[in-house]
Amino acid sequence: MKTDICTIENSTIIVNNEIIFESETEIFSEFAKETYKSLELNYPKFHKMDNLSKLAFLASEVILKDDDHCRTALVFANKSSSLDTDFKYQESINSQENYFPSPAVFVYTLPNICVGEISIKHQMQTENAFFVLDEFDENFLNDYSAQILQSGKADKVLCGWVELYQESYKAFVYLLTL
């Protein structure tokens, strides 16, 4: 059963068909900072995350809040993988100013790092997966999640599509239960 749905796009956050935050900015990094402050989040690691992780984190936070989610699994997908961060990492390699590429950027050159950040914040001790698909496939995500729930490995599954490349982004995240 699907409960609690969050969509983030065009500088707007909608939860269960209600706008909970809007911004005038068109730049994702600024929107993410404004959202973080507006939601009164307190997670200093947020400021070191790449943009994909920030998008996934914000969408997750408005659903998960501070409840106990140690038995909640994560199943996310997108199309671009971590391409936005990969390009930034490549730029740090090519830069004449930096002899060494940035290890702070390298950490985020895998898309599953964003589910790791969420898992750490909520002390999740369950399954997690991040798939790279051509397009959002809700049936695939739901079927995969149903297997996790039926196996008893988790009580809930946070599913979603978190796509970010340059200034184009969309998160569609929802919570599934049996």
CSV table of C-alpha atoms in Angstrom, one decimal:
chain,number,residue,atom,x,y,z
A,1,MET,CA,0.0,0.0,0.0
A,2,LYS,CA,1.4,3.4,-1.0
A,3,THR,CA,1.4,6.1,1.6
A,4,ASP,CA,3.0,9.5,1.8
A,5,ILE,CA,4.1,10.8,-1.6
A,6,CYS,CA,6.7,13.5,-2.1
A,7,THR,CA,7.4,15.3,-5.4
A,8,ILE,CA,10.2,17.8,-5.8
A,9,GLU,CA,10.6,19.8,-9.1
A,10,ASN,CA,10.6,23.3,-10.3
A,11,SER,CA,11.7,24.7,-6.9
A,12,THR,CA,8.6,23.2,-5.3
A,13,ILE,CA,8.0,20.4,-2.8
A,14,ILE,CA,4.6,18.7,-2.7
A,15,VAL,CA,3.7,16.1,-0.1
A,16,ASN,CA,0.4,14.2,-0.5
A,17,ASN,CA,-0.9,16.8,-3.0
A,18,GLU,CA,-0.1,19.8,-0.7
A,19,ILE,CA,2.7,22.3,-1.4
A,20,ILE,CA,4.9,22.4,1.7
A,21,PHE,CA,7.7,24.6,0.2
A,22,GLU,CA,8.2,26.9,-2.8
A,23,SER,CA,11.1,29.0,-3.8
A,24,GLU,CA,11.8,31.6,-6.5
A,25,THR,CA,15.3,30.3,-7.3
A,26,GLU,CA,15.9,28.3,-10.4
A,27,ILE,CA,19.3,27.0,-9.2
A,28,PHE,CA,19.1,23.6,-7.5
A,29,SER,CA,21.9,24.2,-5.0
A,30,GLU,CA,20.3,27.4,-3.7
A,31,PHE,CA,16.8,25.7,-3.6
A,32,ALA,CA,18.3,22.8,-1.6
A,33,LYS,CA,19.9,25.3,0.9
A,34,GLU,CA,16.6,27.2,1.3
A,35,THR,CA,14.7,23.9,1.7
A,36,TYR,CA,17.1,22.6,4.3
A,37,LYS,CA,16.6,25.8,6.4
A,38,SER,CA,12.9,25.9,5.9
A,39,LEU,CA,12.4,22.3,7.1
A,40,GLU,CA,14.7,23.1,10.0
A,41,LEU,CA,16.8,20.1,9.4
A,42,ASN,CA,19.9,19.5,11.5
A,43,TYR,CA,22.3,17.2,9.6
A,44,PRO,CA,25.6,18.9,9.0
A,45,LYS,CA,26.7,16.2,6.5
A,46,PHE,CA,24.0,17.6,4.1
A,47,HIS,CA,26.2,20.5,3.2
A,48,LYS,CA,28.9,18.2,1.9
A,49,MET,CA,26.6,16.0,-0.2
A,50,ASP,CA,26.4,16.2,-4.0
A,51,ASN,CA,23.2,17.5,-5.6
A,52,LEU,CA,21.7,14.1,-6.3
A,53,SER,CA,22.2,13.1,-2.7
A,54,LYS,CA,20.7,16.4,-1.5
A,55,LEU,CA,17.6,15.8,-3.8
A,56,ALA,CA,17.1,12.3,-2.5
A,57,PHE,CA,17.8,13.3,1.1
A,58,LEU,CA,15.2,16.2,1.0
A,59,ALA,CA,12.5,14.1,-0.6
A,60,SER,CA,13.2,11.4,2.0
A,61,GLU,CA,13.2,13.7,5.0
A,62,VAL,CA,9.8,15.1,4.4
A,63,ILE,CA,8.4,11.6,4.4
A,64,LEU,CA,10.6,9.9,7.0
A,65,LYS,CA,10.9,12.8,9.4
A,66,ASP,CA,12.4,11.8,12.8
A,67,ASP,CA,10.4,8.6,13.1
A,68,ASP,CA,12.1,5.2,13.7
A,69,HIS,CA,13.0,3.8,10.3
A,70,CYS,CA,15.6,1.1,11.2
A,71,ARG,CA,13.3,-1.4,9.4
A,72,THR,CA,12.6,0.7,6.3
A,73,ALA,CA,14.3,-0.4,3.1
A,74,LEU,CA,15.2,2.0,0.2
A,75,VAL,CA,14.7,1.3,-3.5
A,76,PHE,CA,15.5,4.2,-5.8
A,77,ALA,CA,16.2,4.7,-9.5
A,78,ASN,CA,17.1,7.3,-12.1
A,79,LYS,CA,18.3,7.7,-15.6
A,80,SER,CA,21.5,9.7,-15.3
A,81,SER,CA,23.1,7.7,-12.5
A,82,SER,CA,25.6,10.1,-10.9
A,83,LEU,CA,26.5,11.8,-14.2
A,84,ASP,CA,26.2,15.3,-12.8
A,85,THR,CA,28.8,14.6,-10.2
A,86,ASP,CA,30.9,12.6,-12.6
A,87,PHE,CA,31.3,15.6,-14.7
A,88,LYS,CA,32.3,17.8,-11.7
A,89,TYR,CA,34.9,15.1,-10.7
A,90,GLN,CA,36.3,15.1,-14.3
A,91,GLU,CA,36.6,18.9,-14.2
A,92,SER,CA,38.5,18.6,-10.9
A,93,ILE,CA,40.9,16.2,-12.7
A,94,ASN,CA,41.3,18.5,-15.7
A,95,SER,CA,41.8,21.6,-13.7
A,96,GLN,CA,45.2,23.1,-13.9
A,97,GLU,CA,44.8,24.6,-10.4
A,98,ASN,CA,44.2,21.3,-8.7
A,99,TYR,CA,47.0,18.9,-9.1
A,100,PHE,CA,44.9,16.2,-7.4
A,101,PRO,CA,41.3,15.5,-8.1
A,102,SER,CA,38.9,16.2,-5.3
A,103,PRO,CA,38.2,13.1,-3.0
A,104,ALA,CA,35.2,15.0,-1.6
A,105,VAL,CA,33.6,14.9,-5.1
A,106,PHE,CA,34.8,11.3,-5.9
A,107,VAL,CA,32.8,9.9,-3.0
A,108,TYR,CA,29.6,10.8,-4.8
A,109,THR,CA,30.5,9.3,-8.2
A,110,LEU,CA,28.2,6.3,-7.5
A,111,PRO,CA,24.4,6.9,-7.4
A,112,ASN,CA,23.9,4.5,-4.5
A,113,ILE,CA,25.7,6.9,-2.2
A,114,CYS,CA,22.5,8.9,-1.8
A,115,VAL,CA,20.7,5.9,-0.4
A,116,GLY,CA,23.7,5.4,1.9
A,117,GLU,CA,23.3,9.0,3.2
A,118,ILE,CA,19.7,8.4,4.0
A,119,SER,CA,20.4,5.0,5.6
A,120,ILE,CA,23.1,6.5,7.9
A,121,LYS,CA,20.8,9.4,8.9
A,122,HIS,CA,17.9,7.1,9.8
A,123,GLN,CA,20.1,4.2,11.1
A,124,MET,CA,18.4,1.8,8.6
A,125,GLN,CA,19.5,-1.8,8.8
A,126,THR,CA,17.7,-3.2,5.8
A,127,GLU,CA,18.0,-3.7,2.1
A,128,ASN,CA,18.8,-0.8,-0.3
A,129,ALA,CA,19.1,-0.6,-4.0
A,130,PHE,CA,19.6,2.0,-6.6
A,131,PHE,CA,18.7,1.2,-10.2
A,132,VAL,CA,19.6,3.0,-13.4
A,133,LEU,CA,16.7,2.8,-15.8
A,134,ASP,CA,15.7,4.5,-19.1
A,135,GLU,CA,12.6,5.9,-17.5
A,136,PHE,CA,10.6,5.8,-14.3
A,137,ASP,CA,9.1,2.3,-13.9
A,138,GLU,CA,6.8,2.3,-10.9
A,139,ASN,CA,5.8,-1.4,-11.5
A,140,PHE,CA,9.4,-2.5,-11.4
A,141,LEU,CA,10.1,-0.5,-8.2
A,142,ASN,CA,6.9,-1.7,-6.6
A,143,ASP,CA,7.5,-5.4,-7.5
A,144,TYR,CA,11.0,-5.3,-6.2
A,145,SER,CA,9.8,-3.6,-3.0
A,146,ALA,CA,7.0,-6.2,-2.6
A,147,GLN,CA,9.6,-8.9,-2.6
A,148,ILE,CA,11.5,-7.2,0.2
A,149,LEU,CA,8.3,-6.7,2.3
A,150,GLN,CA,7.1,-10.2,1.7
A,151,SER,CA,10.5,-11.6,2.8
A,152,GLY,CA,10.2,-9.9,6.1
A,153,LYS,CA,13.5,-8.1,5.7
A,154,ALA,CA,11.7,-4.7,6.1
A,155,ASP,CA,8.4,-3.3,7.4
A,156,LYS,CA,8.3,-0.4,4.9
A,157,VAL,CA,10.1,0.5,1.7
A,158,LEU,CA,10.9,4.1,0.6
A,159,CYS,CA,10.8,4.0,-3.2
A,160,GLY,CA,11.4,6.6,-5.7
A,161,TRP,CA,12.8,8.3,-8.8
A,162,VAL,CA,15.5,10.9,-8.1
A,163,GLU,CA,16.8,12.3,-11.3
A,164,LEU,CA,19.2,15.2,-11.4
A,165,TYR,CA,21.4,16.5,-14.2
A,166,GLN,CA,22.7,20.0,-14.2
A,167,GLU,CA,19.7,22.2,-13.3
A,168,SER,CA,17.1,19.6,-14.4
A,169,TYR,CA,15.8,17.6,-11.5
A,170,LYS,CA,12.8,15.7,-10.2
A,171,ALA,CA,12.2,13.5,-7.2
A,172,PHE,CA,9.1,11.3,-6.8
A,173,VAL,CA,9.4,9.4,-3.6
A,174,TYR,CA,6.8,7.3,-1.8
A,175,LEU,CA,6.5,5.0,1.2
A,176,LEU,CA,5.2,1.4,0.7
A,177,THR,CA,3.9,-0.9,3.4
A,178,LEU,CA,2.2,-4.3,3.3
